[in-house]
Amino acid sequence: MRKAILGLGILAVAALPATALAAGGHGFSWFMMLPGGEHLFYMYAALFIAVFLLVASAVVVGGKKTEEMVIPDPRFTLRNFFELMLGFIQQLAEDIIGHHYKKYLPLLGTCFLFILFMNLIGLIPGFLPPTQKMNITLGLALVVFLSTHYFGVRENGIAYFKHFLGPVWWIAPIMLPIEIISHLARPMSLSIRLFGNITGDHAVVAGFMALIPIVVPSIFMGLGLFVSFIQAFIFTVLSMIYISGAVTHAEEH
């Protein structure tokens, strides 16, 4: 009897966020219990993920020597997971950016893991994904946007801005506004894509969990895992493409 009551209690707690969202609200997150959490819960969640990644990285690396890091753990661990994800991103960066990709890997790897874990936390009952807030996604997109132009200027100097003028001088008056609009659209595209897909996925999972809280939501939870990875992947790949375009302009001209 006690086990049955405990099971019902766990089920009720698990369904609480979904029920709140299905009822038309923003949903429930335990971070709302913190001071100002009703409005800043997504900031608390993003900060929690950032601290978690910092602590996890410190635990994974710790005081280990380089030769010790070469030997993989005998079982699947957090270190193996990080190495798998970063190895995947490293290969992509090398294919898209080129042999000098290592200079940009810290930014790209951090963005990928940060976005992935912010997406994944939304699949845990009692939490909402920070990436369903435009404040977070736009902030990430602006970091990539500013970093892209910084890398372009660092690699090519003032000649970086020549690509805004087009291949020949006489079409510069036409190309300049087009290029400016195109570049300004990038952070909006990155942020809205991530925000829209995560919000939509979370709403679907929450809706089915509220209607049928047993078995059926697990299918959509699996879909949520896939969407969480794909959206982090797309954001990171687009960032690679933007960086690649910025740092290779000198070779093109």
mmCIF file with all atom_site columns, N, CA and C in Angstrom, residues 207-232:
data_model
loop_
_atom_site.group_PDB
_atom_site.id
_atom_site.type_symbol
_atom_site.label_atom_id
_atom_site.label_alt_id
_atom_site.label_comp_id
_atom_site.label_asym_id
_atom_site.label_entity_id
_atom_site.label_seq_id
_atom_site.pdbx_PDB_ins_code
_atom_site.Cartn_x
_atom_site.Cartn_y
_atom_site.Cartn_z
_atom_site.occupancy
_atom_site.B_iso_or_equiv
_atom_site.pdbx_formal_charge
_atom_site.auth_seq_id
_atom_site.auth_comp_id
_atom_site.auth_asym_id
_atom_site.auth_atom_id
_atom_site.pdbx_PDB_model_num
ATOM 1  N N  . GLY A 1 207 ? 2.008  18.334 -23.020 1.00 0.00 ? 207 GLY A N  1
ATOM 2  C CA . GLY A 1 207 ? 0.607  18.099 -23.336 1.00 0.00 ? 207 GLY A CA 1
ATOM 3  C C  . GLY A 1 207 ? 0.220  16.638 -23.234 1.00 0.00 ? 207 GLY A C  1
ATOM 4  N N  . PHE A 1 208 ? 1.033  15.752 -23.801 1.00 0.00 ? 208 PHE A N  1
ATOM 5  C CA . PHE A 1 208 ? 0.742  14.324 -23.741 1.00 0.00 ? 208 PHE A CA 1
ATOM 6  C C  . PHE A 1 208 ? 0.906  13.787 -22.325 1.00 0.00 ? 208 PHE A C  1
ATOM 7  N N  . MET A 1 209 ? 1.851  14.343 -21.573 1.00 0.00 ? 209 MET A N  1
ATOM 8  C CA . MET A 1 209 ? 2.034  13.889 -20.197 1.00 0.00 ? 209 MET A CA 1
ATOM 9  C C  . MET A 1 209 ? 0.827  14.267 -19.336 1.00 0.00 ? 209 MET A C  1
ATOM 10 N N  . ALA A 1 210 ? 0.223  15.413 -19.643 1.00 0.00 ? 210 ALA A N  1
ATOM 11 C CA . ALA A 1 210 ? -0.951 15.844 -18.893 1.00 0.00 ? 210 ALA A CA 1
ATOM 12 C C  . ALA A 1 210 ? -2.179 15.008 -19.259 1.00 0.00 ? 210 ALA A C  1
ATOM 13 N N  . LEU A 1 211 ? -2.294 14.633 -20.538 1.00 0.00 ? 211 LEU A N  1
ATOM 14 C CA . LEU A 1 211 ? -3.457 13.864 -20.984 1.00 0.00 ? 211 LEU A CA 1
ATOM 15 C C  . LEU A 1 211 ? -3.325 12.386 -20.634 1.00 0.00 ? 211 LEU A C  1
ATOM 16 N N  . ILE A 1 212 ? -2.148 11.813 -20.936 1.00 0.00 ? 212 ILE A N  1
ATOM 17 C CA . ILE A 1 212 ? -1.914 10.383 -20.706 1.00 0.00 ? 212 ILE A CA 1
ATOM 18 C C  . ILE A 1 212 ? -0.571 10.255 -19.995 1.00 0.00 ? 212 ILE A C  1
ATOM 19 N N  . PRO A 1 213 ? -0.550 10.329 -18.674 1.00 0.00 ? 213 PRO A N  1
ATOM 20 C CA . PRO A 1 213 ? 0.731  10.396 -17.950 1.00 0.00 ? 213 PRO A CA 1
ATOM 21 C C  . PRO A 1 213 ? 1.498  9.091  -17.843 1.00 0.00 ? 213 PRO A C  1
ATOM 22 N N  . ILE A 1 214 ? 1.010  8.006  -18.472 1.00 0.00 ? 214 ILE A N  1
ATOM 23 C CA . ILE A 1 214 ? 1.687  6.712  -18.371 1.00 0.00 ? 214 ILE A CA 1
ATOM 24 C C  . ILE A 1 214 ? 2.005  6.185  -19.767 1.00 0.00 ? 214 ILE A C  1
ATOM 25 N N  . VAL A 1 215 ? 3.197  5.699  -19.983 1.00 0.00 ? 215 VAL A N  1
ATOM 26 C CA . VAL A 1 215 ? 3.688  5.016  -21.181 1.00 0.00 ? 215 VAL A CA 1
ATOM 27 C C  . VAL A 1 215 ? 3.842  5.952  -22.387 1.00 0.00 ? 215 VAL A C  1
ATOM 28 N N  . VAL A 1 216 ? 2.732  6.558  -22.847 1.00 0.00 ? 216 VAL A N  1
ATOM 29 C CA . VAL A 1 216 ? 2.760  7.362  -24.068 1.00 0.00 ? 216 VAL A CA 1
ATOM 30 C C  . VAL A 1 216 ? 3.795  8.484  -24.008 1.00 0.00 ? 216 VAL A C  1
ATOM 31 N N  . PRO A 1 217 ? 3.890  9.257  -22.905 1.00 0.00 ? 217 PRO A N  1
ATOM 32 C CA . PRO A 1 217 ? 4.888  10.342 -22.875 1.00 0.00 ? 217 PRO A CA 1
ATOM 33 C C  . PRO A 1 217 ? 6.322  9.859  -23.052 1.00 0.00 ? 217 PRO A C  1
ATOM 34 N N  . SER A 1 218 ? 6.600  8.583  -22.714 1.00 0.00 ? 218 SER A N  1
ATOM 35 C CA . SER A 1 218 ? 7.972  8.090  -22.861 1.00 0.00 ? 218 SER A CA 1
ATOM 36 C C  . SER A 1 218 ? 8.415  8.127  -24.309 1.00 0.00 ? 218 SER A C  1
ATOM 37 N N  . ILE A 1 219 ? 7.477  7.920  -25.235 1.00 0.00 ? 219 ILE A N  1
ATOM 38 C CA . ILE A 1 219 ? 7.805  8.001  -26.661 1.00 0.00 ? 219 ILE A CA 1
ATOM 39 C C  . ILE A 1 219 ? 8.249  9.408  -27.012 1.00 0.00 ? 219 ILE A C  1
ATOM 40 N N  . PHE A 1 220 ? 7.501  10.392 -26.506 1.00 0.00 ? 220 PHE A N  1
ATOM 41 C CA . PHE A 1 220 ? 7.826  11.780 -26.796 1.00 0.00 ? 220 PHE A CA 1
ATOM 42 C C  . PHE A 1 220 ? 9.038  12.253 -26.002 1.00 0.00 ? 220 PHE A C  1
ATOM 43 N N  . MET A 1 221 ? 9.319  11.600 -24.865 1.00 0.00 ? 221 MET A N  1
ATOM 44 C CA . MET A 1 221 ? 10.551 11.907 -24.151 1.00 0.00 ? 221 MET A CA 1
ATOM 45 C C  . MET A 1 221 ? 11.757 11.491 -24.995 1.00 0.00 ? 221 MET A C  1
ATOM 46 N N  . GLY A 1 222 ? 11.634 10.343 -25.669 1.00 0.00 ? 222 GLY A N  1
ATOM 47 C CA . GLY A 1 222 ? 12.693 9.918  -26.584 1.00 0.00 ? 222 GLY A CA 1
ATOM 48 C C  . GLY A 1 222 ? 12.851 10.898 -27.725 1.00 0.00 ? 222 GLY A C  1
ATOM 49 N N  . LEU A 1 223 ? 11.725 11.391 -28.241 1.00 0.00 ? 223 LEU A N  1
ATOM 50 C CA . LEU A 1 223 ? 11.770 12.416 -29.281 1.00 0.00 ? 223 LEU A CA 1
ATOM 51 C C  . LEU A 1 223 ? 12.422 13.686 -28.746 1.00 0.00 ? 223 LEU A C  1
ATOM 52 N N  . GLY A 1 224 ? 12.133 13.986 -27.475 1.00 0.00 ? 224 GLY A N  1
ATOM 53 C CA . GLY A 1 224 ? 12.721 15.171 -26.846 1.00 0.00 ? 224 GLY A CA 1
ATOM 54 C C  . GLY A 1 224 ? 14.236 15.062 -26.752 1.00 0.00 ? 224 GLY A C  1
ATOM 55 N N  . LEU A 1 225 ? 14.751 13.869 -26.449 1.00 0.00 ? 225 LEU A N  1
ATOM 56 C CA . LEU A 1 225 ? 16.200 13.650 -26.430 1.00 0.00 ? 225 LEU A CA 1
ATOM 57 C C  . LEU A 1 225 ? 16.812 13.923 -27.796 1.00 0.00 ? 225 LEU A C  1
ATOM 58 N N  . PHE A 1 226 ? 16.131 13.433 -28.821 1.00 0.00 ? 226 PHE A N  1
ATOM 59 C CA . PHE A 1 226 ? 16.613 13.634 -30.189 1.00 0.00 ? 226 PHE A CA 1
ATOM 60 C C  . PHE A 1 226 ? 16.613 15.116 -30.559 1.00 0.00 ? 226 PHE A C  1
ATOM 61 N N  . VAL A 1 227 ? 15.505 15.800 -30.251 1.00 0.00 ? 227 VAL A N  1
ATOM 62 C CA . VAL A 1 227 ? 15.393 17.229 -30.574 1.00 0.00 ? 227 VAL A CA 1
ATOM 63 C C  . VAL A 1 227 ? 16.434 18.038 -29.802 1.00 0.00 ? 227 VAL A C  1
ATOM 64 N N  . SER A 1 228 ? 16.663 17.684 -28.543 1.00 0.00 ? 228 SER A N  1
ATOM 65 C CA . SER A 1 228 ? 17.653 18.396 -27.725 1.00 0.00 ? 228 SER A CA 1
ATOM 66 C C  . SER A 1 228 ? 19.039 18.324 -28.364 1.00 0.00 ? 228 SER A C  1
ATOM 67 N N  . PHE A 1 229 ? 19.404 17.141 -28.831 1.00 0.00 ? 229 PHE A N  1
ATOM 68 C CA . PHE A 1 229 ? 20.706 16.982 -29.473 1.00 0.00 ? 229 PHE A CA 1
ATOM 69 C C  . PHE A 1 229 ? 20.752 17.697 -30.820 1.00 0.00 ? 229 PHE A C  1
ATOM 70 N N  . ILE A 1 230 ? 19.714 17.522 -31.625 1.00 0.00 ? 230 ILE A N  1
ATOM 71 C CA . ILE A 1 230 ? 19.700 18.101 -32.974 1.00 0.00 ? 230 ILE A CA 1
ATOM 72 C C  . ILE A 1 230 ? 19.775 19.617 -32.917 1.00 0.00 ? 230 ILE A C  1
ATOM 73 N N  . GLN A 1 231 ? 19.053 20.244 -31.985 1.00 0.00 ? 231 GLN A N  1
ATOM 74 C CA . GLN A 1 231 ? 19.058 21.710 -31.912 1.00 0.00 ? 231 GLN A CA 1
ATOM 75 C C  . GLN A 1 231 ? 20.418 22.240 -31.461 1.00 0.00 ? 231 GLN A C  1
ATOM 76 N N  . ALA A 1 232 ? 21.066 21.547 -30.530 1.00 0.00 ? 232 ALA A N  1
ATOM 77 C CA . ALA A 1 232 ? 22.426 21.937 -30.137 1.00 0.00 ? 232 ALA A CA 1
ATOM 78 C C  . ALA A 1 232 ? 23.379 21.741 -31.314 1.00 0.00 ? 232 ALA A C  1
#
